[in-house]
GROMACS .gro file of C-alpha atoms in nm:
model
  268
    1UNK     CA    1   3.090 -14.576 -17.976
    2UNK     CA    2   3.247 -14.343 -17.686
    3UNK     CA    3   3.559 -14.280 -17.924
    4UNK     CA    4   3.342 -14.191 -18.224
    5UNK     CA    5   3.115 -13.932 -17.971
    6UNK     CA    6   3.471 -13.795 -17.860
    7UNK     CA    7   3.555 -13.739 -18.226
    8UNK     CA    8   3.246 -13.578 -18.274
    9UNK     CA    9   3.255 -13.350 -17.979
   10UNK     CA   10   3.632 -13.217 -18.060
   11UNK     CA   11   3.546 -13.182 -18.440
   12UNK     CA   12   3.221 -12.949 -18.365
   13UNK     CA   13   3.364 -12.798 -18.079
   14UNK     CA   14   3.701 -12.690 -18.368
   15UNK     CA   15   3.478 -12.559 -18.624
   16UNK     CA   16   3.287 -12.372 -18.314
   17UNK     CA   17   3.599 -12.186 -18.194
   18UNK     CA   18   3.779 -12.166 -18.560
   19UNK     CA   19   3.411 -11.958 -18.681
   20UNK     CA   20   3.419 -11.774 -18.410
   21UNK     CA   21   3.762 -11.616 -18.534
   22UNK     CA   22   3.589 -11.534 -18.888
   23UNK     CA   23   3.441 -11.163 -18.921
   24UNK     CA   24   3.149 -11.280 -19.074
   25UNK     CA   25   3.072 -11.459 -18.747
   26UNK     CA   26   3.146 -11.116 -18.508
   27UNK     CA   27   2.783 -11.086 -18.373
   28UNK     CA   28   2.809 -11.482 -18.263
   29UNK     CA   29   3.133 -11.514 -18.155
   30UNK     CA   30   3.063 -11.500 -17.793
   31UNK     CA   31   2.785 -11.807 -17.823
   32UNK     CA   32   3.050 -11.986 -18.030
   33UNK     CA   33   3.244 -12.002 -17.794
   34UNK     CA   34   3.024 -12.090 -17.502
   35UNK     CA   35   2.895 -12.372 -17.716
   36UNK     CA   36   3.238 -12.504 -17.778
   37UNK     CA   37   3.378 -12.480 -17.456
   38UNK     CA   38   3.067 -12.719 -17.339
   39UNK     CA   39   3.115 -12.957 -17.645
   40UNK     CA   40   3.518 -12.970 -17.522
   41UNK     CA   41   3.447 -13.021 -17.178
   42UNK     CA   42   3.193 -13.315 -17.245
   43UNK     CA   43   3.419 -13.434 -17.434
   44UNK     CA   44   3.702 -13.414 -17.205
   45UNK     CA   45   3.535 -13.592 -16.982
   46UNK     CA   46   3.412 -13.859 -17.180
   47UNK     CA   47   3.807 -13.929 -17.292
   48UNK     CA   48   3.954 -13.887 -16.949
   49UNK     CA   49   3.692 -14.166 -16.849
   50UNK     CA   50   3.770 -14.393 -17.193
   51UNK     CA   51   4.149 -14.322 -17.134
   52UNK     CA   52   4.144 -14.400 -16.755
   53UNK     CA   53   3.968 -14.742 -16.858
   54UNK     CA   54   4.213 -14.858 -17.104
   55UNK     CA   55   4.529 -14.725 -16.963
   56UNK     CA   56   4.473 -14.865 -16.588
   57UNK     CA   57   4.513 -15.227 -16.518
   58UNK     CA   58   4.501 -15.402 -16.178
   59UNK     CA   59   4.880 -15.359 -16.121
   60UNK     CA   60   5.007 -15.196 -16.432
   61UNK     CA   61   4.969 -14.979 -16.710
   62UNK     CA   62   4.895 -15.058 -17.066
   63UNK     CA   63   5.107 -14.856 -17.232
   64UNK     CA   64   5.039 -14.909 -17.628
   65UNK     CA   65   5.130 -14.677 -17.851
   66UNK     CA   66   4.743 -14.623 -17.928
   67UNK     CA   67   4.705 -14.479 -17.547
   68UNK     CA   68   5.001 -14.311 -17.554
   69UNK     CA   69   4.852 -14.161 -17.893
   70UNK     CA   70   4.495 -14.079 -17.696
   71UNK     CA   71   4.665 -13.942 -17.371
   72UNK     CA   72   4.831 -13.655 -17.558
   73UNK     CA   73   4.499 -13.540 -17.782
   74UNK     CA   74   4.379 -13.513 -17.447
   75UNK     CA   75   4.617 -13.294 -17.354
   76UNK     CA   76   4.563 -13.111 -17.677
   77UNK     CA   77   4.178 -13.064 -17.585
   78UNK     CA   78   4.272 -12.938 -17.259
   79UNK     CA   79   4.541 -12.702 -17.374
   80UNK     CA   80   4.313 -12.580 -17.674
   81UNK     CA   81   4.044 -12.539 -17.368
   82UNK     CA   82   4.300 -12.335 -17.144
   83UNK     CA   83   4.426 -12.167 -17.462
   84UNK     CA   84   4.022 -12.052 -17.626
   85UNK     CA   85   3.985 -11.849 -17.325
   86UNK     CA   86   4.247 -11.580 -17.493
   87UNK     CA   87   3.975 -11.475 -17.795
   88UNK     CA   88   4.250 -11.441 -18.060
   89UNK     CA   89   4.408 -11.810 -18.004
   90UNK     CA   90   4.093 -11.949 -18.050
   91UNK     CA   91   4.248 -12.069 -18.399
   92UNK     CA   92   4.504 -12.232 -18.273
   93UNK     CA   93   4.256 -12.394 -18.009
   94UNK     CA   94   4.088 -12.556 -18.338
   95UNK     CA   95   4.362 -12.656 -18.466
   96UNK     CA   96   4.466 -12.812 -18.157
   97UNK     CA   97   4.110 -13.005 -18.115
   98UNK     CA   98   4.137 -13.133 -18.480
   99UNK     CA   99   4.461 -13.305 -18.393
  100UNK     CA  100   4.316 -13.420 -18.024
  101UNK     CA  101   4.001 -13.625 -18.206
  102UNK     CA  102   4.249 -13.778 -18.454
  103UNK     CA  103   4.426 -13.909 -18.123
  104UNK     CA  104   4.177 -13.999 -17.928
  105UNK     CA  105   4.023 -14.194 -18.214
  106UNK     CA  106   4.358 -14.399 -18.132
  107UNK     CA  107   4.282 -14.540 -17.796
  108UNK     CA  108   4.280 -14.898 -17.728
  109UNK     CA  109   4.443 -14.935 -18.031
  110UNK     CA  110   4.702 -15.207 -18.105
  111UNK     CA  111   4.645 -15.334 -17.696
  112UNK     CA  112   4.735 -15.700 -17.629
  113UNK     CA  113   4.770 -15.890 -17.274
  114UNK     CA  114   5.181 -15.855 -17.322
  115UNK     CA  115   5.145 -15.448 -17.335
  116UNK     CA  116   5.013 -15.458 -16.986
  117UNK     CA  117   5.317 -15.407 -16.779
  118UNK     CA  118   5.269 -15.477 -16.405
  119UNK     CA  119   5.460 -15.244 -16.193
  120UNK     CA  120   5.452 -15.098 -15.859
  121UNK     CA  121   5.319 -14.781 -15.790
  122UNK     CA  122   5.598 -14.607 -15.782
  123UNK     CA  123   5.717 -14.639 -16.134
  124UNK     CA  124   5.352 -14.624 -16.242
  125UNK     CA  125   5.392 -14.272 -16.133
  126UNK     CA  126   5.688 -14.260 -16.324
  127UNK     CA  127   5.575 -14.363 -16.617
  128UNK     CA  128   5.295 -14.094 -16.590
  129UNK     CA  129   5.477 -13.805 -16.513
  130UNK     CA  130   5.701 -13.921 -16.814
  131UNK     CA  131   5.437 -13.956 -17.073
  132UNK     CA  132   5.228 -13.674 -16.946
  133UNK     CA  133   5.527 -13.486 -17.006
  134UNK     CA  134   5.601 -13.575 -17.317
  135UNK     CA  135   5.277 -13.510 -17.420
  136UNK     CA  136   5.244 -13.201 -17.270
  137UNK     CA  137   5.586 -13.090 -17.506
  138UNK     CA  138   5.417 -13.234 -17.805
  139UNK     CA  139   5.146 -12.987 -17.772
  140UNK     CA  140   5.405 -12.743 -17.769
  141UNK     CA  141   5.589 -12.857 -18.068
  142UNK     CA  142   5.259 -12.846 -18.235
  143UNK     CA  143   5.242 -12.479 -18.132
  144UNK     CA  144   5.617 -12.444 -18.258
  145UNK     CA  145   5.512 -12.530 -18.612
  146UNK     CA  146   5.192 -12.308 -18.614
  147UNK     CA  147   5.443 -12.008 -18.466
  148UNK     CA  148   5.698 -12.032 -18.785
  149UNK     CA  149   5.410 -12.086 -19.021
  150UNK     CA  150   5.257 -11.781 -18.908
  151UNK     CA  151   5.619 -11.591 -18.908
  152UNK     CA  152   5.678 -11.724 -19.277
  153UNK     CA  153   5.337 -11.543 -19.372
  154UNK     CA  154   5.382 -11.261 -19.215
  155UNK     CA  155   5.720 -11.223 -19.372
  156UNK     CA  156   5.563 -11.301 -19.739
  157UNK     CA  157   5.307 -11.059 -19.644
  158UNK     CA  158   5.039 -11.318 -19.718
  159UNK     CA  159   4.723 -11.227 -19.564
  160UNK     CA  160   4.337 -11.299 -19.584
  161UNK     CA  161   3.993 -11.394 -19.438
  162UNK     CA  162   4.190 -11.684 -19.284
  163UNK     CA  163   4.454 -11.433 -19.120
  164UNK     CA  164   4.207 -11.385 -18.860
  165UNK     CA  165   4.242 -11.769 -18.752
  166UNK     CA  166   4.645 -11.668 -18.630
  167UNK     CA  167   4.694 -11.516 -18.305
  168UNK     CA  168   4.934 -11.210 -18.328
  169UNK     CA  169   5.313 -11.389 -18.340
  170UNK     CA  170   5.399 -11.260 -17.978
  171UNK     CA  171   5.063 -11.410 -17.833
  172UNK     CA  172   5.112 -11.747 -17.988
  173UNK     CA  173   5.525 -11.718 -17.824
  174UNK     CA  174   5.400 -11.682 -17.467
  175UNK     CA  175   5.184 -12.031 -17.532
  176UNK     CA  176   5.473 -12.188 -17.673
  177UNK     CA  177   5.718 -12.076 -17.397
  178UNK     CA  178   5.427 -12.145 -17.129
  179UNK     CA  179   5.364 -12.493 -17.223
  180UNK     CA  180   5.794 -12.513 -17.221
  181UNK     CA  181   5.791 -12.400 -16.865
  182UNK     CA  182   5.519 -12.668 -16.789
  183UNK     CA  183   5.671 -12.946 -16.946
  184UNK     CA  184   6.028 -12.863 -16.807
  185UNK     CA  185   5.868 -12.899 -16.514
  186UNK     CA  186   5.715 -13.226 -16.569
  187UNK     CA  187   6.020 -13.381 -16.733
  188UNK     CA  188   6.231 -13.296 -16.436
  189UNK     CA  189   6.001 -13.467 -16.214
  190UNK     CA  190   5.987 -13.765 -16.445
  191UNK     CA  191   6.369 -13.803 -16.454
  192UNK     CA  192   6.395 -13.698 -16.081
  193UNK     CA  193   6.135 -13.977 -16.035
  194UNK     CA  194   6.326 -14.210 -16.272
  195UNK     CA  195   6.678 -14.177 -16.066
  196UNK     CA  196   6.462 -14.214 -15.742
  197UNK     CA  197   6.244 -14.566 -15.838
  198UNK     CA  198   6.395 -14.724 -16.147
  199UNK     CA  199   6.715 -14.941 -16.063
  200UNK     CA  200   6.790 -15.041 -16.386
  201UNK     CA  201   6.748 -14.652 -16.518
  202UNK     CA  202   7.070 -14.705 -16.713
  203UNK     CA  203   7.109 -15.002 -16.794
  204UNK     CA  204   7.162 -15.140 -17.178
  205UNK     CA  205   6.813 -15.127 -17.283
  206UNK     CA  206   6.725 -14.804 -17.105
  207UNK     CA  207   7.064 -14.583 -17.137
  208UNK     CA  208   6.916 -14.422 -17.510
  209UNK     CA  209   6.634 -14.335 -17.346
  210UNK     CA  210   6.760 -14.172 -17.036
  211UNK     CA  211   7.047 -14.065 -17.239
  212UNK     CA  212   6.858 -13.865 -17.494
  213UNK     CA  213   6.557 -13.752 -17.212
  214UNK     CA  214   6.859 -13.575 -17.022
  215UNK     CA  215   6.990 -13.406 -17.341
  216UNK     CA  216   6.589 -13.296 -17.410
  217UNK     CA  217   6.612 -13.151 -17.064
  218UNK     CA  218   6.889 -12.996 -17.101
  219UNK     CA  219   6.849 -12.822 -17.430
  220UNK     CA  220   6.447 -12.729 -17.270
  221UNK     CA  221   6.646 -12.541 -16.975
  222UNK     CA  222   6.866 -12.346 -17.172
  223UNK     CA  223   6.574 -12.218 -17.442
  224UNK     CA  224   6.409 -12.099 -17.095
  225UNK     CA  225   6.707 -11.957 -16.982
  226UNK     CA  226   6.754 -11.802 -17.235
  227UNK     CA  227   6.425 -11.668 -17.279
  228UNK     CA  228   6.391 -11.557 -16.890
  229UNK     CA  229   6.749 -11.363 -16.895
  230UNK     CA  230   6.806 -11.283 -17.300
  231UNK     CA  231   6.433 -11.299 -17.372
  232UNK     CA  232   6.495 -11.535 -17.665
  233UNK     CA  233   6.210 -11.541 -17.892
  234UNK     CA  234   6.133 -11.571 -18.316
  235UNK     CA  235   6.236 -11.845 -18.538
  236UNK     CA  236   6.582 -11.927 -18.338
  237UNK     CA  237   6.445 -11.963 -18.035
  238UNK     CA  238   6.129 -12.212 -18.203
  239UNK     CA  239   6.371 -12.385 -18.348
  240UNK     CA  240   6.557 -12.477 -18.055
  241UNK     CA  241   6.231 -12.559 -17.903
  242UNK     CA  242   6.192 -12.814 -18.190
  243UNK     CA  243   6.584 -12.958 -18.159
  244UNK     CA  244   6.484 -13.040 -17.816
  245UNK     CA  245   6.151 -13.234 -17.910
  246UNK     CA  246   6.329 -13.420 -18.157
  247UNK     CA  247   6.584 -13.560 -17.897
  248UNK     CA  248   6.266 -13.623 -17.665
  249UNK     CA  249   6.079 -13.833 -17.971
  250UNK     CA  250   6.404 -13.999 -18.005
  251UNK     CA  251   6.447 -14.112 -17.619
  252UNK     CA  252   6.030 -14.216 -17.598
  253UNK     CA  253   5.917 -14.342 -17.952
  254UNK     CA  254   6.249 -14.386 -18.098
  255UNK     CA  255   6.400 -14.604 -17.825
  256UNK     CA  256   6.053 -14.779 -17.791
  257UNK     CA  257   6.005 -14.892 -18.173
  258UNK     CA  258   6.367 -15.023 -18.154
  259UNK     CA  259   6.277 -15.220 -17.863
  260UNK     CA  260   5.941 -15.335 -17.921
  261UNK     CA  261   5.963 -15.453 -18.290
  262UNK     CA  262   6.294 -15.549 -18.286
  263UNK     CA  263   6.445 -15.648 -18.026
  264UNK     CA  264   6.138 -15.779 -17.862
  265UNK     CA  265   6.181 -15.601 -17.490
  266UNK     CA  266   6.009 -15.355 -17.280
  267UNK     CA  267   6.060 -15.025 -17.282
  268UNK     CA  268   6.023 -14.997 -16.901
   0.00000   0.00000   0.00000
């Protein structure tokens, strides 16, 4: 019942900030947005409860692909929550929230006794820096895609009512590159973390992972050098953005799936 409320709250709460975009909704833009930031935050709460629940056991994590799923719409909500506060990437916030209730609807999903890893503390941390992280550059791959789509119309000149729902190009850049910076961050600390607690970091069944997680780092440092000294920005510099989030999908899901379904070991 909670996950079909969520659903609910994120779905309103998208069509809230999307109309509030729309000219024909200028005179209530300011209560549609009040009334979707409440929906959101209800609703963030009610998944950051449903999440905590399902993700936390007595020594370990469950760590099915449904959670992992759920934990990043959450991090969409709050993101399109952060991001609604800027009037003209309220769009993107809808987006955002469309794509978080289609996650959360996800929790729980697929969980069995054997996905309940018991671990110590410390690599429970690890693991939630990790997927936090990787969630957290999701988001901003999601951004990535909205940023060319909005270049490619620009370029074709393409423009309507619905024009209004895209931030101007720059705007939606200093998200992208803001939620880079953030999950940079976050993925050193998860590989710092990982060299620090996990023994067996690279051994056979781990060395893709860490393997392609240092490349993902490493390609995420240079776009923000890049931007920071060269100030990198337009369809190179999203693309690079995306290179790097394919070598991150490759070292979390790609590694996992492998493992999981067939070769019948943990990821962790």
């Amino acid at each position: 019942m909670s996950d079909i409320t969520i659903f609910l709250l994120y779905i309103l709460a998208a069509a809230a900030f999307g109309s509030s975009r729309l000219p024909r909704f200028d005179h209530q833009s300011r209560p549609l947005f009040l009334a979707a930031s409440i929906l959101v935050a209800i609703g963030i709460t009610l998944h950051s409860q449903t999440l905590y629940a399902q993700m936390l056991a007595a020594n370990g994590l469950n760590l099915s692909l449904g959670n992992a799923a759920s934990l990043i719409g959450l991090e969409l909500a709050l993101i399109g929550l952060i991001a609604a506060v800027q009037p003209p990437l309220r769009g993107i916030s809808a987006g955002l929230l469309i794509l978080g209730a289609l996650a959360a609807s996800l929790t729980g999903l697929e969980t069995a006794p054997e996905s309940v890893a018991a671990l110590a503390w410390q690599i429970r941390l690890h693991v939630l820096v990790s997927l936090m992280s990787y969630g957290l550059l999701t988001v901003g791959a999601i951004v990535a895609v909205y940023a060319l789509i909005q270049e490619r119309r620009l370029r074709a000149g393409r423009l309507s009512t619905f024009s209004h729902l895209f931030a101007p190009l720059e705007t939606t850049e200093k998200l992208l590159f803001a939620i880079a910076a953030a999950g940079f961050a976050g993925l050193a600390i998860a590989i710092l973390s990982g060299l620090t607690f996990v023994e067996d970091l690279f051994a056979q069944h781990l060395v893709h992972k860490t393997t392609f997680s240092l490349l993902a780092f490493c390609v995420f440092g240079a776009l923000l050098a890049g931007r920071f000294f060269k100030g990198w920005r337009g369809a190179g510099a999203i693309r690079l953005y995306l290179g790097g989030f394919l070598l991150l999908c490759l070292a979390y899901f790609g590694t996992r799936v492998i493992l999981e379904q067939f070769l019948g070991r943990s990821w962790g």
